[in-house]
C-alpha positions as a printed Julia matrix, in Angstrom:
175×3 Matrix{Float64}:
  12.83  -11.36  -37.44
  10.48  -13.77  -35.71
   7.22  -14.69  -37.45
   4.11  -15.8   -35.58
   1.02  -17.21  -37.25
  -2.15  -16.18  -35.42
  -0.61  -14.38  -32.43
  -3.06  -13.49  -29.68
  -4.73  -10.19  -30.55
  -4.04   -8.1   -27.49
  -4.88   -4.38  -27.41
  -1.14   -3.67  -27.63
  -0.73   -5.87  -30.73
  -3.76   -4.26  -32.37
  -2.3    -0.79  -31.83
   1.1    -1.88  -33.21
  -0.54   -3.34  -36.33
  -2.66   -0.2   -36.74
   0.36    2.08  -36.35
   2.31    0.02  -38.89
  -0.62    0.24  -41.33
  -0.81    4.02  -40.83
   2.91    4.56  -41.28
   3.09    2.3   -44.35
   0.2     4.23  -45.91
   1.8     7.58  -45.12
   5.04    6.35  -46.73
   3.01    5.82  -49.96
   2.45    2.12  -49.39
  -0.44    0.73  -51.45
  -2.37   -0.92  -48.6
  -5.93    0.31  -49.12
  -5.7     4.02  -48.3
  -4.26    7.19  -49.79
  -2.0     9.35  -47.62
  -2.16   11.26  -45.45
  -4.09    9.18  -42.93
  -4.34    8.91  -39.16
  -4.9     5.72  -37.18
  -8.52    6.79  -36.66
  -9.14    6.69  -40.43
  -7.81    3.12  -40.7
  -9.2     1.81  -37.38
 -12.71    0.76  -38.63
 -11.2    -1.19  -41.54
  -8.6    -2.73  -39.24
 -11.23   -3.78  -36.71
 -13.22   -5.56  -39.43
 -10.14   -7.19  -40.96
  -8.73   -8.46  -37.68
 -12.14   -9.64  -36.41
 -12.05  -12.33  -39.14
  -8.68  -13.67  -37.93
  -7.95  -16.53  -35.57
  -5.8   -14.07  -33.63
  -8.9   -12.11  -32.58
 -11.72  -14.63  -32.82
 -10.21  -18.05  -32.16
  -9.63  -21.23  -34.15
 -12.97  -21.17  -35.98
 -12.25  -17.84  -37.7
 -11.66  -18.01  -41.45
  -8.5   -15.86  -41.75
  -4.98  -15.97  -40.32
  -2.74  -13.11  -39.3
   0.98  -13.55  -39.91
   3.03  -11.03  -37.93
   6.77  -10.48  -38.06
   8.4    -9.07  -34.95
  11.74   -7.26  -34.95
  14.51   -7.67  -32.41
  12.8    -5.03  -30.26
   9.65   -7.2   -30.07
   7.61   -4.68  -32.06
   5.61   -5.44  -35.22
   7.93   -5.0   -38.2
   5.82   -6.66  -40.93
   2.49   -8.41  -41.34
  -0.11   -9.79  -43.7
  -3.39  -11.68  -43.62
  -4.06  -15.06  -45.25
  -7.73  -14.63  -46.08
 -10.18  -17.4   -46.78
 -11.99  -17.05  -50.1
 -15.31  -18.32  -48.69
 -15.65  -21.11  -51.25
 -15.43  -24.85  -50.71
 -14.32  -25.16  -54.34
 -11.38  -22.86  -53.63
 -10.42  -24.2   -50.22
  -6.94  -25.15  -51.48
  -5.74  -21.52  -51.69
  -5.94  -18.22  -49.8
  -5.8   -14.53  -50.6
  -2.75  -12.66  -49.3
  -3.99   -9.31  -48.01
  -2.41   -6.16  -46.58
   1.23   -7.13  -47.14
   3.29   -4.52  -45.33
   6.68   -3.82  -43.83
   7.08   -0.92  -41.42
   8.91    1.93  -43.2
  11.79    1.9   -40.7
  12.52   -1.69  -41.83
  12.25   -1.13  -45.59
  15.24   -2.36  -47.58
  16.29   -4.99  -45.04
  14.78   -7.98  -46.83
  11.81   -8.16  -44.46
   9.3    -8.15  -47.34
  10.88  -11.19  -48.94
  11.14  -12.87  -45.52
   7.45  -12.12  -44.9
   6.43  -13.73  -48.19
   8.59  -16.76  -47.46
   6.98  -17.08  -44.03
   3.56  -16.81  -45.71
   4.51  -19.72  -47.98
   5.5   -21.77  -44.93
   2.32  -20.82  -43.07
   0.18  -21.7   -46.1
   1.84  -25.1   -46.41
   1.26  -25.72  -42.69
  -2.43  -25.02  -43.33
  -2.45  -27.57  -46.15
  -2.79  -24.98  -48.9
  -1.53  -25.31  -52.46
  -1.5   -21.71  -53.67
  -1.58  -18.06  -52.66
  -3.18  -15.25  -54.63
  -2.92  -11.51  -54.19
  -3.76   -8.27  -55.91
  -1.58   -5.22  -56.13
  -1.94   -1.67  -57.33
  -0.5    -0.96  -60.76
   1.95    1.88  -61.21
   3.85    1.15  -57.99
   6.36   -1.41  -59.28
   5.43   -3.81  -56.49
   4.3    -6.38  -59.06
   7.97   -6.82  -60.04
   8.8    -7.54  -56.4
   6.07  -10.17  -56.19
   7.22  -11.7   -59.48
  10.75  -12.0   -58.05
   9.21  -13.9   -55.12
   7.57  -16.47  -57.41
   4.18  -14.88  -58.09
   3.03  -14.57  -61.67
   0.5   -12.2   -63.12
  -2.72  -14.02  -64.02
  -4.97  -11.05  -64.72
  -5.4    -7.32  -64.7
  -8.4    -5.03  -64.38
  -7.56   -1.71  -66.01
  -8.3     1.48  -64.09
 -10.23   -0.31  -61.34
  -8.49    1.52  -58.48
  -9.26    5.24  -58.25
  -6.83    7.11  -56.02
  -8.23   10.49  -57.05
 -10.21   11.85  -59.99
  -8.05   11.23  -63.06
  -5.66    8.92  -61.18
  -6.85    5.41  -61.9
  -4.62    2.37  -61.55
  -4.84   -1.21  -62.74
  -5.54   -3.94  -60.21
  -3.07   -6.74  -60.9
  -3.93  -10.32  -59.92
  -0.96  -12.53  -59.07
  -0.73  -16.22  -58.13
   1.93  -18.42  -56.55
   1.67  -22.2   -56.54
   3.41  -23.67  -53.5
């Protein structure tokens, strides 16, 4: 897999990222939506998220898109390194929307994506990465195996449906 930090946001790239997001969601990925979804449901959120990236808005934008491309040249994995909008916290970024296309699950792409995020963060002069994940999915164990440690938890803060509340888990990795 080839990783690119802040690739140019072409219409084709946007649609590939959107399709990946849709397919990850529909495969029960915890990336901000509950399945089933269509690209049109995710599109407004995607437009806002990508508008903050250097890929879409240029070098002055606060966030960075990290995209992983498979051998076929298509998006296989991606995430956003998001600025926290605080001068006092300028030494770290949020890791948002971590996803690997379902057809690439189990190939080590998730671990490779996180490693590439570490490299990208270091290249940006950062010292730490922080993320949140949805409790009850087991993904926190994956992040822990990649060097993140749980630093907090907000019980029942994510409501998937009435009566189905999940903890939001805060995790941190010092680089």
